């Protein structure tokens, strides 16, 4: 399949423009007003929020600006993103604490800084734009090794998976991310063939090119390698397990009446949020009548038309929220 060179050039030019001198873009926070509303940030006389995926600090900055009486604890598994967040949030240093860690450990991480319960939790998972620009192989335009780790101290990279998984295991991974079974098998076979021919696939760009050469694989409106990249990224970062665990932890650390807001960008994530919320609305033990949370959004909330026009990356965003009721 031929690459549309003009399209590629337009993408590269847009990226350069957005990235300015640093070459790296800060992540634009999605659905700011809706997040602040659901968390009731402006209404509180004082309060503590935990941004469980603080990234480069976009949402946290908005929370701190919206109410001078609130504090934010920001957690992220990416230590380098936290350095960027610390610099960006320097004016609010007396009201923000940044912690390196996994959202699945939120309760323990909060206890380390003397906090048992909070007024609100925010989860906004998936790689940030800043990470995508950090040459970790998240993007198919990246002439960089296939790393894809959000936490640079973890052991398994996308390259590890491509080098070690069998055809059947790669196929399952791609199908899980939504690839058609027949395409998934052909792509998995091409990867295994390439690694025995040349020793491996050196870069993200090389993987995207390999997928595009697999006969019959088409992306439709998306790049043909989109689901392959999504599958590898989700596996490397255990994204679905982390999202589920993060929601459970968020529900645990909320005060009664506290709120949890979760943003997602793809259907597997949204399904996980919906199912985990549903599990938390069932009373945990027989004989107990009250569940832990009440779901506030029967259907997910979508960004406004204006936001979708201004920030194309927010187009697929969905917001779900819940309130702790006991
Ligand atoms: C989309 S970004 C967050 C952007 C942020 N809301 C903002 O407005 O700047 C997602 C962040 O979540 C972090 N992350 C993903 N999974 C995580 C986990 N299990 N524990 C902690 N952080 C995680 C990533 O490292 C990334 O920095």
XYZ file of C-alpha atoms and ligand atoms in Angstrom:
353
model
C 0.000 0.000 0.000
C 1.398 3.427 -0.917
C 1.946 6.037 1.789
C 0.143 9.307 1.171
C 3.222 11.563 1.243
C 1.235 14.792 1.247
C -0.795 13.621 4.226
C 2.423 12.619 6.016
C 3.981 16.014 5.340
C 0.878 17.809 6.632
C 0.976 15.738 9.846
C 4.692 16.442 10.346
C 4.231 20.187 9.711
C 1.304 20.382 12.140
C 3.321 18.579 14.792
C 6.315 20.885 14.346
C 4.076 23.940 14.631
C 2.416 22.691 17.816
C 5.676 21.566 19.393
C 7.534 24.885 18.923
C 11.185 24.992 19.967
C 11.135 22.111 22.432
C 9.867 19.624 19.848
C 7.527 18.181 22.480
C 3.884 19.144 22.965
C 2.105 19.521 26.284
C -1.035 17.415 26.490
C -4.195 19.553 26.104
C -6.585 18.475 28.877
C -9.948 17.233 27.584
C -13.428 18.210 28.811
C -12.099 20.639 31.447
C -15.456 22.231 32.286
C -17.236 18.894 32.573
C -14.448 17.501 34.790
C -14.586 20.556 37.103
C -18.403 20.377 37.242
C -18.605 16.666 38.053
C -15.861 16.986 40.676
C -17.656 20.082 42.085
C -14.267 21.793 42.319
C -15.645 25.344 42.439
C -18.285 24.536 45.080
C -15.991 23.269 47.816
C -14.920 25.509 50.730
C -11.784 23.401 50.917
C -10.839 19.978 49.664
C -8.296 17.490 48.404
C -8.402 15.939 44.955
C -6.265 13.178 43.546
C -5.343 13.327 39.887
C -4.445 9.651 39.491
C -2.886 10.155 36.035
C -1.504 13.677 36.366
C 0.729 13.466 33.259
C 2.140 16.906 32.478
C -0.412 18.489 34.798
C -3.074 19.971 32.490
C -6.184 18.999 34.481
C -4.444 19.563 37.806
C -3.559 23.095 36.745
C -7.212 23.792 35.896
C -8.398 22.395 39.260
C -5.884 24.536 41.169
C -6.828 27.638 39.192
C -10.563 27.031 39.650
C -10.479 27.082 43.456
C -7.677 28.573 45.592
C -8.821 26.527 48.602
C -8.206 23.085 47.148
C -5.132 20.883 47.069
C -4.218 18.254 44.477
C -2.193 15.090 44.861
C -0.936 14.101 41.405
C 0.137 10.529 40.699
C 1.831 9.250 37.557
C 3.868 6.181 36.642
C 6.067 8.271 34.324
C 8.788 9.971 36.383
C 9.845 12.261 33.515
C 6.275 13.529 32.967
C 6.182 14.377 36.669
C 9.258 16.590 36.238
C 7.450 18.512 33.486
C 4.332 18.748 35.685
C 6.396 20.031 38.631
C 7.819 22.823 36.515
C 4.437 23.692 35.047
C 2.726 23.738 38.446
C 5.522 25.625 40.251
C 3.258 28.632 40.985
C 0.966 26.322 42.960
C 3.718 24.386 44.746
C 2.100 24.969 48.172
C -1.095 23.195 47.039
C 0.206 20.336 44.927
C 2.062 17.130 45.770
C 3.387 14.915 42.982
C 3.980 11.217 43.549
C 5.629 8.703 41.251
C 3.604 5.491 41.297
C 0.853 3.395 39.800
C -2.805 4.347 40.217
C -3.445 0.762 41.297
C -1.586 1.726 44.520
C -3.447 4.972 45.159
C -4.555 4.173 48.720
C -1.025 3.264 49.819
C 0.524 6.250 48.001
C -1.927 8.654 49.661
C -1.270 7.146 53.080
C 2.440 7.852 52.568
C 1.614 11.573 52.473
C -0.806 11.322 55.414
C -4.100 11.277 53.480
C -6.829 8.685 54.005
C -9.751 10.121 52.067
C -10.252 12.682 49.310
C -13.094 14.750 47.852
C -12.563 13.670 44.274
C -10.505 11.486 41.954
C -9.721 11.933 38.283
C -8.475 9.233 35.911
C -7.400 10.235 32.386
C -5.381 7.238 31.145
C -3.612 6.470 27.868
C -0.377 8.112 26.714
C -0.179 11.901 26.809
C 0.776 13.924 23.779
C 3.994 14.705 25.620
C 4.774 10.966 25.829
C 3.849 10.443 22.175
C 6.402 13.116 21.233
C 9.062 11.648 23.515
C 10.378 9.174 20.947
C 9.239 6.056 22.767
C 7.750 4.476 19.663
C 4.076 5.255 20.412
C 3.453 6.706 16.968
C 3.779 5.051 13.573
C 5.677 8.090 12.325
C 8.350 7.538 14.985
C 11.784 6.591 13.743
C 12.561 5.398 17.284
C 12.780 1.990 18.985
C 9.528 0.249 19.896
C 9.552 1.020 23.590
C 5.982 2.201 24.459
C 6.572 2.080 28.228
C 4.895 4.855 30.193
C 6.983 3.812 33.196
C 10.555 3.713 31.950
C 11.619 1.519 34.877
C 9.347 -1.383 33.923
C 10.860 -4.431 32.231
C 8.730 -5.218 29.190
C 8.835 -3.042 26.065
C 6.881 -3.427 22.822
C 10.101 -4.727 21.303
C 10.226 -7.487 23.962
C 6.722 -8.595 22.959
C 7.498 -8.545 19.234
C 10.668 -10.560 19.791
C 9.244 -13.188 22.132
C 5.526 -13.834 21.482
C 4.428 -16.630 19.161
C 2.215 -16.090 16.103
C -0.808 -17.260 18.127
C -0.045 -14.943 21.048
C 0.485 -11.908 18.803
C -2.721 -12.738 16.939
C -4.704 -12.856 20.205
C -3.239 -9.520 21.288
C -4.252 -7.835 18.022
C -7.746 -9.381 18.007
C -8.263 -8.152 21.587
C -7.553 -4.612 20.343
C -10.197 -4.951 17.621
C -8.208 -6.240 14.636
C -10.053 -8.645 12.309
C -8.940 -12.235 13.041
C -7.708 -12.939 9.504
C -5.733 -9.673 9.381
C -4.382 -10.268 12.893
C -3.035 -13.662 11.863
C -1.395 -12.325 8.699
C 0.222 -9.443 10.603
C 1.457 -11.798 13.352
C 2.936 -14.140 10.727
C 4.666 -11.221 8.963
C 6.205 -10.068 12.262
C 7.535 -13.508 13.128
C 8.854 -13.983 9.587
C 10.605 -10.601 9.705
C 12.228 -11.304 13.057
C 13.688 -14.576 11.816
C 14.809 -12.926 8.558
C 16.426 -9.760 9.958
C 16.583 -10.321 13.706
C 13.739 -7.940 14.558
C 11.795 -4.792 13.733
C 13.992 -1.860 14.736
C 11.572 1.066 14.934
C 7.919 2.052 15.220
C 8.021 3.389 11.668
C 9.406 0.056 10.413
C 6.549 -1.809 12.134
C 3.955 0.527 10.584
C 5.516 -0.036 7.165
C 5.554 -3.800 7.660
C 1.832 -3.807 8.585
C 1.020 -1.698 5.526
C 2.758 -4.258 3.315
C 0.705 -7.186 4.657
C -1.640 -8.126 1.857
C -5.266 -7.260 2.390
C -4.827 -5.261 5.624
C -6.745 -2.018 5.432
C -7.431 0.550 8.104
C -10.456 2.195 6.491
C -10.581 5.691 7.964
C -7.689 4.908 10.334
C -4.056 4.016 9.646
C -3.793 0.230 8.964
C -1.351 -0.151 11.876
C -3.552 1.662 14.439
C -4.900 -1.458 16.173
C -1.506 -3.190 16.182
C 0.039 -0.178 17.934
C -2.912 0.037 20.333
C -2.604 -3.660 21.179
C 1.122 -3.435 21.914
C 0.741 -0.256 23.970
C -2.106 -1.712 26.037
C -0.162 -4.908 26.699
C 3.124 -3.167 27.599
C 1.372 -0.871 30.094
C -1.288 -3.383 31.283
C -3.719 -0.579 30.551
C -7.030 -2.354 31.061
C -5.969 -3.973 34.326
C -4.566 -0.623 35.524
C -7.788 1.196 34.633
C -9.921 -1.327 36.484
C -7.577 -1.306 39.494
C -7.413 2.489 39.438
C -11.206 2.815 39.547
C -11.419 0.359 42.472
C -8.744 2.329 44.354
C -10.423 5.637 43.545
C -13.723 4.379 44.970
C -11.872 3.196 48.094
C -10.188 6.525 48.878
C -13.232 8.752 48.293
C -15.090 10.322 51.216
C -18.824 9.709 51.303
C -20.211 12.145 48.691
C -16.828 12.320 46.942
C -16.731 11.863 43.184
C -14.734 9.863 40.678
C -14.432 11.043 37.081
C -12.946 8.840 34.357
C -12.099 9.908 30.810
C -11.521 7.339 28.076
C -10.542 7.477 24.430
C -11.370 4.062 23.002
C -14.123 1.488 23.327
C -12.196 -1.126 25.359
C -11.442 1.499 28.003
C -15.021 2.765 28.095
C -16.330 -0.798 28.421
C -13.949 -1.349 31.357
C -15.189 1.792 33.114
C -18.814 0.822 32.580
C -18.276 -2.727 33.885
C -16.159 -1.667 36.865
C -18.713 0.968 37.865
C -21.438 -1.687 37.565
C -19.454 -4.079 39.799
C -19.082 -1.331 42.424
C -22.803 -0.618 42.430
C -23.539 -4.134 43.678
C -23.498 -4.546 47.458
C -20.235 -6.373 48.262
C -21.658 -8.897 50.750
C -24.939 -10.766 50.998
C -27.288 -9.018 53.412
C -25.645 -5.628 52.851
C -28.132 -3.357 51.169
C -26.040 -0.401 50.049
C -23.501 -0.366 47.222
C -20.301 1.661 47.423
C -21.039 4.073 44.577
C -23.867 5.609 42.596
C -23.288 6.121 38.882
C -23.960 9.727 37.815
C -23.763 9.214 34.048
C -26.153 6.641 32.601
C -24.561 7.232 29.209
C -21.102 8.696 28.766
C -20.807 12.471 28.339
C -19.114 13.640 25.124
C -17.099 16.818 24.461
C -19.008 19.814 23.123
C -19.034 20.460 19.383
C -16.810 23.480 19.989
C -14.207 21.389 21.851
C -14.297 18.689 19.178
C -13.658 21.326 16.528
C -10.850 22.995 18.476
C -9.142 19.836 19.708
C -9.533 16.945 17.247
C -7.848 14.596 19.747
C -10.772 15.091 22.141
C -13.246 13.786 19.540
C -13.254 10.253 20.874
C -13.282 11.258 24.556
C -16.020 9.914 26.863
C -16.592 10.907 30.462
C -18.201 8.729 33.108
C -18.634 9.752 36.735
C -19.737 8.173 40.005
C -20.287 9.270 43.607
C -19.398 7.385 46.738
C -22.567 6.805 48.736
C -21.329 5.139 51.913
C -3.578 11.362 28.994
S -2.276 11.538 30.132
C -2.933 12.573 31.377
C -3.014 13.980 30.953
C -3.400 14.927 32.057
N -4.756 14.679 32.504
C -3.244 16.351 31.586
O -4.258 17.047 31.463
O -2.115 16.774 31.343
C -2.253 9.991 30.932
C -1.153 9.824 31.954
O -1.506 8.680 32.720
C -0.338 8.048 33.118
N -0.706 6.674 33.491
C -1.206 5.722 32.691
N -1.428 4.590 33.396
C -1.086 4.869 34.680
C -1.100 4.111 35.881
N -1.501 2.838 35.889
N -0.712 4.708 37.017
C -0.296 6.007 37.003
N -0.226 6.754 35.895
C -0.626 6.206 34.740
C 0.555 8.140 31.905
O 1.901 7.975 32.238
C 0.217 9.544 31.390
O 1.133 10.491 31.852
